[in-house]
Amino acid sequence: MSQAESIADRLPGASQNVTSLQAHILAEERRHPHASGTFSWILSALALSAKTIAALIRRARLEDVLGSMGSENVQGEEQQKLDVISNEVLLRCLGQRSGVAIVASEEDDEPTILRTETDGERRYCVLFDPLDGSSNLDVAGGVGTIFSILRHHPEAGSPETSILQAGTEQVAAGYILYGSSTVLVVTTGNGVQMFVLDPAIGSFLLVEEEVRIPARGETYSLNEGNRPGFPQGWQDYLAWAQANGYSGRYVGAMVADVHRTLLKGGVFMYPPTGKTPDGKLRLMYEANPMAMIVEQAGGKAFAGAAERILEVKPQTLHQRVPVLLGSVEEVDRVREFVA
Ligand code: AHG
Ligand code: MN
Ligand code: MN
């Protein structure tokens, strides 16, 4: 074997074709003969934002951008400096793409209207949670970015009406996990693909073309400290899971907890509590995109026992919803207890 060949053997994905996110997006575009490329540009802006945020997070302690801003977001939650910086990165990267009509962020009170022209060009609304699990930053824990893409309907009148679409209308959704590696998971309604950032070359490389969630998994993931406030059915499920040898796993960052559930199976929950009857997680920025990913991977996602998260009709941009998602068998079991 020549030296060149043995070096080539050590390249990422040496045993298969190396596919970058960019190449994947272009290949997807070719499958849709009428695609204008607009949508691809949006995904590439999200990838660019992800690389920027990943780099910022890695150096956060060194550059003294950890800790709180001393302000609260619209949800009344304390904002970390990096919440605000990540939000800015996404707004800038997406703002430059002509195909983005409106962006809405968990951190902002109101959506940002970028373009309202009705010139026939198809445009999109991009919703995001810029930095999910940001309270983990101080301890170098996993954090993430979650995004959801909807078609813009200029005829809807107000931007808010254009955005308030059920999760079933999402044209794409995904998340980036900034963990021990940076992972991008995305769906455009055609299965779920997973990419890992190769920091040496600055590209997201395809590592799994068709992610499937295991049908079962003996792990539950939730904030057990809230247990006394859960409605009885949820408490009964927990007692059942513990009596049956289930493990508990909880990072406290939805992206990290859902990612583990997606790959290893099990169930992730943020149930209602007496104090928060709709739980904590936000429908438009967290629950809908994660539900699309999980369903596209063959799992289930419910807002309690009866209603699919994706079918919840949003009333307001920042509304919350109880979340129950993961492996088919585990989600169904929780639903039996909760019903
Ligand atoms: P964010 O940092 O975007 O506000 O989201 C935090 C969310 C989510 O990531 C996680 O699943 C949940 O809050 C954890 O909440 P508890 O601390 O109440 O368990
Ligand atoms: Mn979040
Ligand atoms: Mn957040």
Tab-separated table of N, CA, C and O and ligand atoms in Angstrom, residues 73 77 83 106-107 129-134 144 282 286, ligand 3:
chain	number	residue	atom	x	y	z
A	73	ASN	N	-35.588	36.883	29.761
A	73	ASN	CA	-36.248	36.858	28.457
A	73	ASN	C	-37.756	36.967	28.660
A	73	ASN	O	-38.247	37.116	29.775
A	77	GLU	N	-37.273	34.070	32.210
A	77	GLU	CA	-36.128	33.251	32.602
A	77	GLU	C	-34.846	34.072	32.474
A	77	GLU	O	-34.714	34.882	31.560
A	83	ASP	N	-26.766	32.986	25.678
A	83	ASP	CA	-28.112	32.963	25.079
A	83	ASP	C	-28.232	34.129	24.105
A	83	ASP	O	-28.721	33.997	22.982
A	106	GLU	N	-36.898	32.082	20.817
A	106	GLU	CA	-37.329	31.923	22.204
A	106	GLU	C	-36.881	33.113	23.053
A	106	GLU	O	-37.528	33.452	24.045
A	107	GLU	N	-35.789	33.734	22.673
A	107	GLU	CA	-35.237	34.816	23.487
A	107	GLU	C	-35.883	36.171	23.214
A	107	GLU	O	-35.649	37.120	23.953
A	129	ASP	N	-34.670	27.973	19.191
A	129	ASP	CA	-34.194	28.118	20.565
A	129	ASP	C	-32.677	28.194	20.400
A	129	ASP	O	-32.029	27.189	20.148
A	130	PRO	N	-32.105	29.397	20.491
A	130	PRO	CA	-30.692	29.561	20.118
A	130	PRO	C	-29.751	28.730	20.975
A	130	PRO	O	-28.801	28.141	20.471
A	131	LEU	N	-30.027	28.696	22.281
A	131	LEU	CA	-29.151	27.917	23.157
A	131	LEU	C	-30.029	27.217	24.186
A	131	LEU	O	-30.536	27.839	25.108
A	132	ASP	N	-30.196	25.941	23.948
A	132	ASP	CA	-31.053	25.152	24.833
A	132	ASP	C	-30.222	24.544	25.953
A	132	ASP	O	-29.129	24.032	25.706
A	133	GLY	N	-30.755	24.635	27.166
A	133	GLY	CA	-30.033	24.057	28.316
A	133	GLY	C	-28.905	24.947	28.770
A	133	GLY	O	-27.920	24.481	29.346
A	134	SER	N	-29.062	26.262	28.544
A	134	SER	CA	-27.915	27.167	28.735
A	134	SER	C	-27.417	27.219	30.186
A	134	SER	O	-26.277	27.611	30.420
A	144	GLY	N	-27.504	22.973	23.337
A	144	GLY	CA	-27.869	22.764	21.933
A	144	GLY	C	-28.552	23.956	21.308
A	144	GLY	O	-28.772	24.987	21.956
A	282	ARG	N	-41.426	24.829	25.326
A	282	ARG	CA	-42.167	25.683	24.419
A	282	ARG	C	-42.540	24.946	23.133
A	282	ARG	O	-41.709	24.261	22.535
A	286	GLU	N	-39.296	24.247	20.803
A	286	GLU	CA	-38.695	23.034	21.361
A	286	GLU	C	-39.522	21.789	21.010
A	286	GLU	O	-39.003	20.837	20.412
B	3	MN	MN	-32.762	28.559	25.203
